[in-house]
mmCIF file of C-alpha atoms in Angstrom:
data_model
loop_
_atom_site.group_PDB
_atom_site.id
_atom_site.type_symbol
_atom_site.label_atom_id
_atom_site.label_comp_id
_atom_site.label_asym_id
_atom_site.label_seq_id
_atom_site.Cartn_x
_atom_site.Cartn_y
_atom_site.Cartn_z
ATOM 1 C CA UNK A 1 107.691 73.944 118.249
ATOM 2 C CA UNK A 2 105.852 76.784 116.497
ATOM 3 C CA UNK A 3 102.058 76.870 116.703
ATOM 4 C CA UNK A 4 100.011 77.190 113.450
ATOM 5 C CA UNK A 5 98.852 80.681 114.472
ATOM 6 C CA UNK A 6 102.421 82.055 114.663
ATOM 7 C CA UNK A 7 103.601 83.770 111.477
ATOM 8 C CA UNK A 8 106.281 82.090 109.400
ATOM 9 C CA UNK A 9 109.282 84.373 110.000
ATOM 10 C CA UNK A 10 110.758 84.143 106.475
ATOM 11 C CA UNK A 11 107.332 84.822 104.935
ATOM 12 C CA UNK A 12 106.678 87.730 107.297
ATOM 13 C CA UNK A 13 110.077 89.250 106.503
ATOM 14 C CA UNK A 14 109.489 88.785 102.778
ATOM 15 C CA UNK A 15 106.124 90.549 103.009
ATOM 16 C CA UNK A 16 107.649 93.390 105.021
ATOM 17 C CA UNK A 17 110.450 93.907 102.493
ATOM 18 C CA UNK A 18 108.127 93.738 99.486
ATOM 19 C CA UNK A 19 105.691 96.117 101.184
ATOM 20 C CA UNK A 20 108.472 98.599 101.877
ATOM 21 C CA UNK A 21 109.696 98.353 98.276
ATOM 22 C CA UNK A 22 106.190 98.994 96.943
ATOM 23 C CA UNK A 23 105.737 102.007 99.208
ATOM 24 C CA UNK A 24 109.122 103.433 98.193
ATOM 25 C CA UNK A 25 108.283 102.955 94.518
ATOM 26 C CA UNK A 26 104.860 104.560 94.922
ATOM 27 C CA UNK A 27 106.473 107.573 96.604
ATOM 28 C CA UNK A 28 108.543 108.097 93.441
ATOM 29 C CA UNK A 29 105.662 107.674 91.001
ATOM 30 C CA UNK A 30 104.015 110.877 89.913
ATOM 31 C CA UNK A 31 100.355 111.057 91.093
ATOM 32 C CA UNK A 32 99.122 111.450 87.512
ATOM 33 C CA UNK A 33 100.455 107.983 86.664
ATOM 34 C CA UNK A 34 98.286 106.459 89.360
ATOM 35 C CA UNK A 35 95.205 108.515 88.455
ATOM 36 C CA UNK A 36 95.685 107.603 84.767
ATOM 37 C CA UNK A 37 95.748 103.891 85.662
ATOM 38 C CA UNK A 38 92.519 104.260 87.668
ATOM 39 C CA UNK A 39 90.927 106.256 84.843
ATOM 40 C CA UNK A 40 91.925 103.595 82.300
ATOM 41 C CA UNK A 41 90.324 100.896 84.442
ATOM 42 C CA UNK A 42 87.151 102.981 84.768
ATOM 43 C CA UNK A 43 86.978 103.411 80.975
ATOM 44 C CA UNK A 44 87.392 99.650 80.503
ATOM 45 C CA UNK A 45 84.538 99.062 82.939
ATOM 46 C CA UNK A 46 82.312 101.561 81.126
ATOM 47 C CA UNK A 47 83.088 99.909 77.787
ATOM 48 C CA UNK A 48 82.136 96.510 79.234
ATOM 49 C CA UNK A 49 78.885 98.008 80.564
ATOM 50 C CA UNK A 50 78.122 99.479 77.127
ATOM 51 C CA UNK A 51 78.598 96.061 75.529
ATOM 52 C CA UNK A 52 76.209 94.499 78.036
ATOM 53 C CA UNK A 53 73.567 97.159 77.450
ATOM 54 C CA UNK A 54 73.823 96.763 73.669
ATOM 55 C CA UNK A 55 73.466 92.965 73.846
ATOM 56 C CA UNK A 56 69.919 92.352 72.595
ATOM 57 C CA UNK A 57 70.024 88.718 73.718
ATOM 58 C CA UNK A 58 69.959 89.745 77.399
ATOM 59 C CA UNK A 59 66.803 90.646 79.280
ATOM 60 C CA UNK A 60 66.695 93.813 81.373
ATOM 61 C CA UNK A 61 67.150 91.895 84.657
ATOM 62 C CA UNK A 62 70.150 90.050 83.170
ATOM 63 C CA UNK A 63 71.678 93.366 82.059
ATOM 64 C CA UNK A 64 71.184 94.892 85.488
ATOM 65 C CA UNK A 65 72.713 91.859 87.180
ATOM 66 C CA UNK A 66 75.774 91.878 84.907
ATOM 67 C CA UNK A 67 76.288 95.641 85.159
ATOM 68 C CA UNK A 68 75.958 95.492 88.940
ATOM 69 C CA UNK A 69 78.557 92.714 89.018
ATOM 70 C CA UNK A 70 80.997 94.782 86.939
ATOM 71 C CA UNK A 71 80.545 97.824 89.156
ATOM 72 C CA UNK A 72 81.112 95.738 92.285
ATOM 73 C CA UNK A 73 84.244 94.216 90.755
ATOM 74 C CA UNK A 74 85.532 97.685 89.838
ATOM 75 C CA UNK A 75 85.115 98.909 93.409
ATOM 76 C CA UNK A 76 86.552 95.678 94.814
ATOM 77 C CA UNK A 77 89.657 95.977 92.631
ATOM 78 C CA UNK A 78 90.197 99.513 93.910
ATOM 79 C CA UNK A 79 89.426 98.405 97.480
ATOM 80 C CA UNK A 80 86.708 101.038 97.742
ATOM 81 C CA UNK A 81 83.889 100.330 100.162
ATOM 82 C CA UNK A 82 80.442 101.263 98.873
ATOM 83 C CA UNK A 83 77.254 101.690 100.846
ATOM 84 C CA UNK A 84 74.601 101.755 98.180
ATOM 85 C CA UNK A 85 70.902 101.039 98.750
ATOM 86 C CA UNK A 86 71.501 99.884 102.293
ATOM 87 C CA UNK A 87 74.829 98.171 101.649
ATOM 88 C CA UNK A 88 76.185 95.455 99.413
ATOM 89 C CA UNK A 89 73.965 92.420 98.966
#
């Protein structure tokens, strides 16, 4: 009998195959395609920040909190670790 900590073989094989397929595809994609996708996401984030800052119904602390949340989400989506002001809160 398999213990709960042992990986499910079919699932592990599936993940390995999908991972290999993704890596092979990424090797064929031109680097500018990837950088364009990241740039597009950054522009979307900046546009969302602009909308927050222009919202007169929000107080300054509310704006800061929302902008900080968007920036954290942006870095999280890109799997970028940030060490800002002593680390993430």
